[in-house]
mmCIF file of C-alpha atoms in Angstrom:
data_model
loop_
_atom_site.group_PDB
_atom_site.id
_atom_site.type_symbol
_atom_site.label_atom_id
_atom_site.label_comp_id
_atom_site.label_asym_id
_atom_site.label_seq_id
_atom_site.Cartn_x
_atom_site.Cartn_y
_atom_site.Cartn_z
ATOM 1 C CA UNK A 1 -48.982 21.895 -40.836
ATOM 2 C CA UNK A 2 -45.879 19.895 -40.819
ATOM 3 C CA UNK A 3 -45.052 18.281 -37.555
ATOM 4 C CA UNK A 4 -41.771 20.329 -36.995
ATOM 5 C CA UNK A 5 -43.726 23.587 -37.335
ATOM 6 C CA UNK A 6 -46.280 22.432 -34.920
ATOM 7 C CA UNK A 7 -43.633 21.534 -32.209
ATOM 8 C CA UNK A 8 -42.096 24.869 -32.927
ATOM 9 C CA UNK A 9 -45.394 26.663 -32.098
ATOM 10 C CA UNK A 10 -45.936 24.589 -29.200
ATOM 11 C CA UNK A 11 -42.477 25.377 -27.653
ATOM 12 C CA UNK A 12 -42.853 29.088 -28.204
ATOM 13 C CA UNK A 13 -45.589 29.784 -25.866
ATOM 14 C CA UNK A 14 -43.701 27.586 -23.159
ATOM 15 C CA UNK A 15 -40.448 29.879 -23.727
ATOM 16 C CA UNK A 16 -42.508 32.961 -23.414
ATOM 17 C CA UNK A 17 -44.155 31.982 -20.349
ATOM 18 C CA UNK A 18 -40.849 31.071 -18.833
ATOM 19 C CA UNK A 19 -39.255 34.351 -19.427
ATOM 20 C CA UNK A 20 -42.105 36.382 -18.251
ATOM 21 C CA UNK A 21 -42.065 34.359 -14.823
ATOM 22 C CA UNK A 22 -38.455 34.718 -14.372
ATOM 23 C CA UNK A 23 -38.621 38.476 -15.376
ATOM 24 C CA UNK A 24 -41.143 38.645 -12.296
ATOM 25 C CA UNK A 25 -38.860 37.165 -9.777
ATOM 26 C CA UNK A 26 -37.092 39.080 -7.211
ATOM 27 C CA UNK A 27 -33.172 38.624 -6.909
ATOM 28 C CA UNK A 28 -33.876 36.577 -3.698
ATOM 29 C CA UNK A 29 -35.943 34.255 -5.660
ATOM 30 C CA UNK A 30 -33.688 33.867 -8.823
ATOM 31 C CA UNK A 31 -30.784 32.898 -6.369
ATOM 32 C CA UNK A 32 -33.019 30.182 -4.659
ATOM 33 C CA UNK A 33 -33.622 32.158 -1.435
ATOM 34 C CA UNK A 34 -30.045 31.793 -0.179
ATOM 35 C CA UNK A 35 -28.616 34.371 1.962
ATOM 36 C CA UNK A 36 -26.002 36.985 0.938
ATOM 37 C CA UNK A 37 -28.293 39.047 -1.348
ATOM 38 C CA UNK A 38 -30.350 42.025 -0.851
ATOM 39 C CA UNK A 39 -33.506 43.213 -3.054
ATOM 40 C CA UNK A 40 -31.291 44.947 -5.579
ATOM 41 C CA UNK A 41 -29.431 41.812 -6.078
ATOM 42 C CA UNK A 42 -26.126 43.031 -4.715
ATOM 43 C CA UNK A 43 -24.128 39.927 -3.439
ATOM 44 C CA UNK A 44 -22.130 39.990 -0.198
ATOM 45 C CA UNK A 45 -19.156 39.358 -1.677
ATOM 46 C CA UNK A 46 -17.692 38.834 -5.379
ATOM 47 C CA UNK A 47 -17.656 35.143 -4.873
ATOM 48 C CA UNK A 48 -21.195 34.772 -3.395
ATOM 49 C CA UNK A 49 -22.986 34.922 -6.915
ATOM 50 C CA UNK A 50 -20.886 32.205 -8.492
ATOM 51 C CA UNK A 51 -21.662 29.801 -5.373
ATOM 52 C CA UNK A 52 -25.424 30.811 -5.560
ATOM 53 C CA UNK A 53 -25.227 30.090 -9.377
ATOM 54 C CA UNK A 54 -23.624 26.458 -8.929
ATOM 55 C CA UNK A 55 -26.359 25.456 -6.179
ATOM 56 C CA UNK A 56 -29.484 26.867 -8.008
ATOM 57 C CA UNK A 57 -28.553 25.646 -11.358
ATOM 58 C CA UNK A 58 -27.554 22.160 -9.973
ATOM 59 C CA UNK A 59 -31.061 22.038 -8.459
ATOM 60 C CA UNK A 60 -32.893 23.067 -11.467
ATOM 61 C CA UNK A 61 -31.162 20.360 -13.309
ATOM 62 C CA UNK A 62 -31.908 17.944 -10.552
ATOM 63 C CA UNK A 63 -35.396 18.870 -10.514
ATOM 64 C CA UNK A 64 -35.875 18.532 -14.161
ATOM 65 C CA UNK A 65 -34.388 15.151 -13.970
ATOM 66 C CA UNK A 66 -36.854 14.123 -11.131
ATOM 67 C CA UNK A 67 -39.941 15.594 -12.811
ATOM 68 C CA UNK A 68 -38.947 13.466 -16.104
ATOM 69 C CA UNK A 69 -38.373 10.216 -13.712
ATOM 70 C CA UNK A 70 -41.320 10.796 -11.755
ATOM 71 C CA UNK A 71 -43.583 11.467 -15.076
ATOM 72 C CA UNK A 72 -41.982 8.046 -16.479
ATOM 73 C CA UNK A 73 -42.916 6.248 -13.307
ATOM 74 C CA UNK A 74 -46.600 7.282 -13.389
ATOM 75 C CA UNK A 75 -46.813 6.530 -17.017
ATOM 76 C CA UNK A 76 -45.579 3.134 -16.729
ATOM 77 C CA UNK A 77 -47.885 2.387 -13.505
ATOM 78 C CA UNK A 78 -50.932 3.524 -15.689
ATOM 79 C CA UNK A 79 -50.081 2.115 -18.962
ATOM 80 C CA UNK A 80 -48.876 -1.313 -17.712
ATOM 81 C CA UNK A 81 -51.386 -1.740 -14.923
ATOM 82 C CA UNK A 82 -53.190 -4.986 -14.464
ATOM 83 C CA UNK A 83 -56.421 -4.915 -16.665
ATOM 84 C CA UNK A 84 -59.654 -6.218 -15.474
ATOM 85 C CA UNK A 85 -59.678 -9.968 -16.282
ATOM 86 C CA UNK A 86 -55.840 -10.132 -16.484
ATOM 87 C CA UNK A 87 -54.174 -12.947 -14.184
ATOM 88 C CA UNK A 88 -50.416 -13.680 -13.657
ATOM 89 C CA UNK A 89 -47.305 -11.458 -14.468
ATOM 90 C CA UNK A 90 -47.411 -9.365 -17.560
ATOM 91 C CA UNK A 91 -44.718 -9.878 -20.130
ATOM 92 C CA UNK A 92 -41.257 -9.314 -19.091
ATOM 93 C CA UNK A 93 -38.995 -7.029 -20.957
ATOM 94 C CA UNK A 94 -35.415 -7.980 -20.992
ATOM 95 C CA UNK A 95 -32.234 -6.547 -22.879
ATOM 96 C CA UNK A 96 -33.854 -3.438 -24.434
ATOM 97 C CA UNK A 97 -30.417 -2.021 -25.525
ATOM 98 C CA UNK A 98 -31.773 1.585 -26.326
ATOM 99 C CA UNK A 99 -33.244 2.041 -22.774
ATOM 100 C CA UNK A 100 -29.966 0.646 -21.323
ATOM 101 C CA UNK A 101 -27.950 2.933 -23.330
ATOM 102 C CA UNK A 102 -29.964 5.622 -22.292
ATOM 103 C CA UNK A 103 -30.121 5.289 -18.533
ATOM 104 C CA UNK A 104 -26.346 4.660 -18.526
ATOM 105 C CA UNK A 105 -25.195 7.464 -20.869
ATOM 106 C CA UNK A 106 -27.618 10.242 -19.348
ATOM 107 C CA UNK A 107 -26.380 9.677 -15.830
ATOM 108 C CA UNK A 108 -22.769 9.678 -16.941
ATOM 109 C CA UNK A 109 -23.544 13.018 -18.817
ATOM 110 C CA UNK A 110 -24.816 14.500 -15.682
ATOM 111 C CA UNK A 111 -22.090 13.367 -13.326
ATOM 112 C CA UNK A 112 -19.578 14.851 -15.787
ATOM 113 C CA UNK A 113 -21.500 18.047 -16.118
ATOM 114 C CA UNK A 114 -21.698 18.414 -12.387
ATOM 115 C CA UNK A 115 -18.101 17.605 -11.851
ATOM 116 C CA UNK A 116 -16.960 19.981 -14.535
ATOM 117 C CA UNK A 117 -19.005 22.880 -13.224
ATOM 118 C CA UNK A 118 -18.039 22.158 -9.647
ATOM 119 C CA UNK A 119 -14.314 21.779 -10.541
ATOM 120 C CA UNK A 120 -14.296 25.064 -12.562
ATOM 121 C CA UNK A 121 -15.696 26.881 -9.724
ATOM 122 C CA UNK A 122 -13.877 25.341 -7.044
ATOM 123 C CA UNK A 123 -10.639 26.515 -8.738
ATOM 124 C CA UNK A 124 -11.712 29.930 -9.008
ATOM 125 C CA UNK A 125 -12.794 30.038 -5.405
ATOM 126 C CA UNK A 126 -9.658 28.259 -3.889
ATOM 127 C CA UNK A 127 -7.176 30.752 -6.044
ATOM 128 C CA UNK A 128 -5.746 32.946 -3.481
ATOM 129 C CA UNK A 129 -4.730 36.694 -3.939
ATOM 130 C CA UNK A 130 -0.863 37.094 -4.052
ATOM 131 C CA UNK A 131 -1.028 40.796 -3.114
ATOM 132 C CA UNK A 132 -4.162 41.473 -1.422
ATOM 133 C CA UNK A 133 -5.210 44.850 -0.008
ATOM 134 C CA UNK A 134 -5.774 43.413 3.502
ATOM 135 C CA UNK A 135 -4.259 40.538 5.150
ATOM 136 C CA UNK A 136 -5.667 38.919 8.044
ATOM 137 C CA UNK A 137 -5.236 36.191 10.307
ATOM 138 C CA UNK A 138 -8.234 34.524 11.894
ATOM 139 C CA UNK A 139 -7.641 31.870 14.656
ATOM 140 C CA UNK A 140 -10.231 29.499 16.182
ATOM 141 C CA UNK A 141 -10.151 28.367 19.769
ATOM 142 C CA UNK A 142 -12.581 26.728 22.297
ATOM 143 C CA UNK A 143 -14.850 28.541 21.836
ATOM 144 C CA UNK A 144 -14.301 31.875 20.545
ATOM 145 C CA UNK A 145 -12.165 33.695 17.779
ATOM 146 C CA UNK A 146 -9.113 35.709 17.509
ATOM 147 C CA UNK A 147 -8.339 38.259 14.647
ATOM 148 C CA UNK A 148 -5.024 39.856 13.623
ATOM 149 C CA UNK A 149 -5.015 42.606 11.129
ATOM 150 C CA UNK A 150 -1.688 42.019 9.553
ATOM 151 C CA UNK A 151 0.864 44.897 8.445
ATOM 152 C CA UNK A 152 3.713 44.941 6.034
ATOM 153 C CA UNK A 153 6.394 43.666 8.397
ATOM 154 C CA UNK A 154 6.734 39.793 8.160
ATOM 155 C CA UNK A 155 7.634 39.497 11.862
ATOM 156 C CA UNK A 156 4.150 40.923 12.668
ATOM 157 C CA UNK A 157 5.640 43.987 14.647
ATOM 158 C CA UNK A 158 2.913 46.306 13.089
ATOM 159 C CA UNK A 159 0.107 44.147 13.074
ATOM 160 C CA UNK A 160 -2.865 44.829 15.416
ATOM 161 C CA UNK A 161 -5.156 42.336 16.982
ATOM 162 C CA UNK A 162 -8.572 41.439 18.913
ATOM 163 C CA UNK A 163 -9.132 38.593 20.959
ATOM 164 C CA UNK A 164 -12.763 37.393 21.259
ATOM 165 C CA UNK A 165 -14.603 35.251 23.805
ATOM 166 C CA UNK A 166 -17.552 32.830 23.408
ATOM 167 C CA UNK A 167 -21.253 33.926 23.224
ATOM 168 C CA UNK A 168 -22.644 35.608 26.320
ATOM 169 C CA UNK A 169 -26.357 35.920 26.979
ATOM 170 C CA UNK A 170 -28.074 39.301 27.139
ATOM 171 C CA UNK A 171 -30.688 40.220 30.029
ATOM 172 C CA UNK A 172 -33.497 39.155 27.556
ATOM 173 C CA UNK A 173 -31.849 35.746 27.003
ATOM 174 C CA UNK A 174 -30.707 36.314 23.245
ATOM 175 C CA UNK A 175 -27.129 36.498 22.456
ATOM 176 C CA UNK A 176 -25.251 39.629 23.324
ATOM 177 C CA UNK A 177 -24.058 40.978 19.970
ATOM 178 C CA UNK A 178 -21.796 43.569 21.418
ATOM 179 C CA UNK A 179 -19.599 41.037 23.184
ATOM 180 C CA UNK A 180 -19.227 38.797 20.238
ATOM 181 C CA UNK A 181 -15.818 38.770 18.429
ATOM 182 C CA UNK A 182 -15.948 40.847 15.407
ATOM 183 C CA UNK A 183 -14.036 40.762 12.254
ATOM 184 C CA UNK A 184 -13.624 44.269 10.338
ATOM 185 C CA UNK A 185 -13.228 44.149 6.453
ATOM 186 C CA UNK A 186 -13.081 47.126 4.183
ATOM 187 C CA UNK A 187 -15.781 47.135 1.203
ATOM 188 C CA UNK A 188 -14.507 46.646 -2.224
ATOM 189 C CA UNK A 189 -10.931 45.853 -1.166
ATOM 190 C CA UNK A 190 -9.135 42.310 -1.601
ATOM 191 C CA UNK A 191 -8.886 40.289 1.466
ATOM 192 C CA UNK A 192 -6.793 37.002 2.399
ATOM 193 C CA UNK A 193 -7.457 35.434 5.486
ATOM 194 C CA UNK A 194 -4.942 32.996 7.153
ATOM 195 C CA UNK A 195 -6.905 30.242 8.830
ATOM 196 C CA UNK A 196 -5.409 28.617 12.127
ATOM 197 C CA UNK A 197 -6.739 26.720 15.005
ATOM 198 C CA UNK A 198 -5.290 26.743 18.415
ATOM 199 C CA UNK A 199 -6.593 23.482 19.584
ATOM 200 C CA UNK A 200 -9.218 21.115 17.727
ATOM 201 C CA UNK A 201 -10.366 21.434 14.154
ATOM 202 C CA UNK A 202 -12.788 24.516 13.793
ATOM 203 C CA UNK A 203 -14.503 25.683 10.438
ATOM 204 C CA UNK A 204 -14.721 29.512 9.517
ATOM 205 C CA UNK A 205 -18.259 30.089 8.343
ATOM 206 C CA UNK A 206 -19.826 33.290 7.226
ATOM 207 C CA UNK A 207 -23.347 32.467 6.402
ATOM 208 C CA UNK A 208 -24.206 35.276 3.901
ATOM 209 C CA UNK A 209 -20.740 34.665 1.979
ATOM 210 C CA UNK A 210 -21.862 31.089 1.072
ATOM 211 C CA UNK A 211 -18.404 29.619 1.971
ATOM 212 C CA UNK A 212 -16.791 28.308 4.980
ATOM 213 C CA UNK A 213 -13.207 26.590 5.376
ATOM 214 C CA UNK A 214 -11.741 24.394 8.149
ATOM 215 C CA UNK A 215 -9.124 25.165 10.557
ATOM 216 C CA UNK A 216 -6.569 22.745 11.730
ATOM 217 C CA UNK A 217 -3.486 22.641 13.958
ATOM 218 C CA UNK A 218 -0.206 22.504 11.831
ATOM 219 C CA UNK A 219 -1.796 23.337 8.518
ATOM 220 C CA UNK A 220 -2.599 26.789 7.421
ATOM 221 C CA UNK A 221 -5.803 27.497 5.042
ATOM 222 C CA UNK A 222 -6.438 30.523 3.204
ATOM 223 C CA UNK A 223 -9.371 32.187 1.798
ATOM 224 C CA UNK A 224 -9.113 35.212 -0.690
ATOM 225 C CA UNK A 225 -12.250 37.284 -1.549
ATOM 226 C CA UNK A 226 -13.372 40.758 -1.791
ATOM 227 C CA UNK A 227 -16.591 42.116 0.119
ATOM 228 C CA UNK A 228 -18.770 44.143 -2.021
ATOM 229 C CA UNK A 229 -21.538 45.202 0.404
ATOM 230 C CA UNK A 230 -21.572 47.133 3.620
ATOM 231 C CA UNK A 231 -23.274 45.456 6.479
ATOM 232 C CA UNK A 232 -22.909 43.113 9.549
ATOM 233 C CA UNK A 233 -22.982 39.354 8.623
ATOM 234 C CA UNK A 234 -23.196 36.304 11.151
ATOM 235 C CA UNK A 235 -20.559 34.051 11.226
ATOM 236 C CA UNK A 236 -20.095 30.635 13.484
ATOM 237 C CA UNK A 237 -18.066 27.574 13.740
ATOM 238 C CA UNK A 238 -19.295 24.981 11.291
ATOM 239 C CA UNK A 239 -17.322 21.942 13.004
ATOM 240 C CA UNK A 240 -18.398 20.207 15.941
ATOM 241 C CA UNK A 241 -15.528 21.358 18.391
ATOM 242 C CA UNK A 242 -16.563 20.654 21.992
ATOM 243 C CA UNK A 243 -18.976 21.416 24.490
ATOM 244 C CA UNK A 244 -19.692 24.983 23.728
ATOM 245 C CA UNK A 245 -19.465 24.743 20.031
ATOM 246 C CA UNK A 246 -22.934 26.385 19.568
ATOM 247 C CA UNK A 247 -21.571 29.728 21.480
ATOM 248 C CA UNK A 248 -18.701 29.821 18.962
ATOM 249 C CA UNK A 249 -20.198 32.784 17.191
ATOM 250 C CA UNK A 250 -18.842 35.944 15.565
ATOM 251 C CA UNK A 251 -19.653 38.912 13.443
ATOM 252 C CA UNK A 252 -18.271 40.280 10.204
ATOM 253 C CA UNK A 253 -18.641 44.049 9.730
ATOM 254 C CA UNK A 254 -18.118 45.303 6.086
ATOM 255 C CA UNK A 255 -17.318 49.235 6.617
ATOM 256 C CA UNK A 256 -15.783 51.960 4.253
ATOM 257 C CA UNK A 257 -11.989 52.245 4.277
ATOM 258 C CA UNK A 258 -12.203 55.156 6.521
ATOM 259 C CA UNK A 259 -14.100 53.346 9.256
ATOM 260 C CA UNK A 260 -12.049 50.392 8.944
ATOM 261 C CA UNK A 261 -8.805 52.442 9.145
ATOM 262 C CA UNK A 262 -10.435 54.222 12.398
ATOM 263 C CA UNK A 263 -10.956 50.657 13.845
ATOM 264 C CA UNK A 264 -7.459 49.634 13.502
ATOM 265 C CA UNK A 265 -6.185 52.923 15.076
ATOM 266 C CA UNK A 266 -8.608 52.172 17.930
ATOM 267 C CA UNK A 267 -6.811 48.608 18.417
ATOM 268 C CA UNK A 268 -3.512 50.248 18.282
ATOM 269 C CA UNK A 269 -4.213 52.971 20.856
ATOM 270 C CA UNK A 270 -5.446 50.057 23.105
ATOM 271 C CA UNK A 271 -2.044 48.655 23.030
ATOM 272 C CA UNK A 272 -3.104 45.454 21.313
ATOM 273 C CA UNK A 273 -0.232 45.396 18.786
ATOM 274 C CA UNK A 274 2.432 42.852 17.758
ATOM 275 C CA UNK A 275 1.984 39.103 17.087
ATOM 276 C CA UNK A 276 -1.499 37.896 18.592
ATOM 277 C CA UNK A 277 0.127 34.533 19.609
ATOM 278 C CA UNK A 278 2.827 36.325 21.869
ATOM 279 C CA UNK A 279 0.068 38.339 23.468
ATOM 280 C CA UNK A 280 -2.072 35.133 23.570
ATOM 281 C CA UNK A 281 0.780 33.036 25.543
ATOM 282 C CA UNK A 282 1.358 35.844 27.830
ATOM 283 C CA UNK A 283 -2.161 35.888 28.984
ATOM 284 C CA UNK A 284 -2.259 32.338 29.235
ATOM 285 C CA UNK A 285 0.774 32.389 31.455
ATOM 286 C CA UNK A 286 -0.413 34.935 33.916
ATOM 287 C CA UNK A 287 -1.475 33.562 37.223
ATOM 288 C CA UNK A 288 -5.471 33.632 37.694
ATOM 289 C CA UNK A 289 -5.895 34.555 33.923
ATOM 290 C CA UNK A 290 -6.409 32.378 30.754
ATOM 291 C CA UNK A 291 -8.812 34.996 29.622
ATOM 292 C CA UNK A 292 -8.648 37.573 26.793
ATOM 293 C CA UNK A 293 -8.600 41.421 27.450
ATOM 294 C CA UNK A 294 -12.234 41.245 26.290
ATOM 295 C CA UNK A 295 -13.658 38.962 29.083
ATOM 296 C CA UNK A 296 -13.769 35.567 30.358
ATOM 297 C CA UNK A 297 -13.681 32.775 27.693
#
């Protein structure tokens, strides 16, 4: 049998075995056990699958490079080991041009490839929606979160808001989830979030969304995406921001459009309307306060 035919027949079983193994993997396994996916494979947002793909494929390539490198190291250690009766140093190999070209070109190809795919995905992730279905302002502060749901008026007159407090302990010692700041989002609606800070650098991180963005004073950041699965998702500050950084937690609730509108109506009925910064300044200037309507910070 010709050498090429033998090689083909050797590769075929490997390909079939690989396909069978991958077919038996759950969506969680196929996405590298990253958060943001459920058993049916539905991602948390329209961008979660892209981030997971970049991460998992990068690790597959790096693992393959590692296996080849470890194999060559083991082979060299065995093939060129000191034999019985040998003394002194083995013959030294210098200026092997094919090898030098190989270990120069291959890493260069890998770096260019990683850069190209990362730049491509980052460009998509950082492209902001010009006319989103939902516009929200998220403000980080030591050590909690404020959320404003913007309306159509540019001056914010028809906006509604909620002010959060830092994580509070429950009677059993866990975090009281009911008291955490909660951001509501409608499922399958495009969202654009304006990210701001009141004091120091914070970082807005929704774990299952597989993405985070920093928040600065004097500089606005934006994040556009579409939540695709209803549920409650944990969020936290991902930038060390002071003494109670670990208590700077929040939740994101992705709900139906009707439930989202009902939530906005409850904020309006509670009188939490207008520009949240005006309300925050009033609270800070009131004697004996400095707290949000939802509790002590």
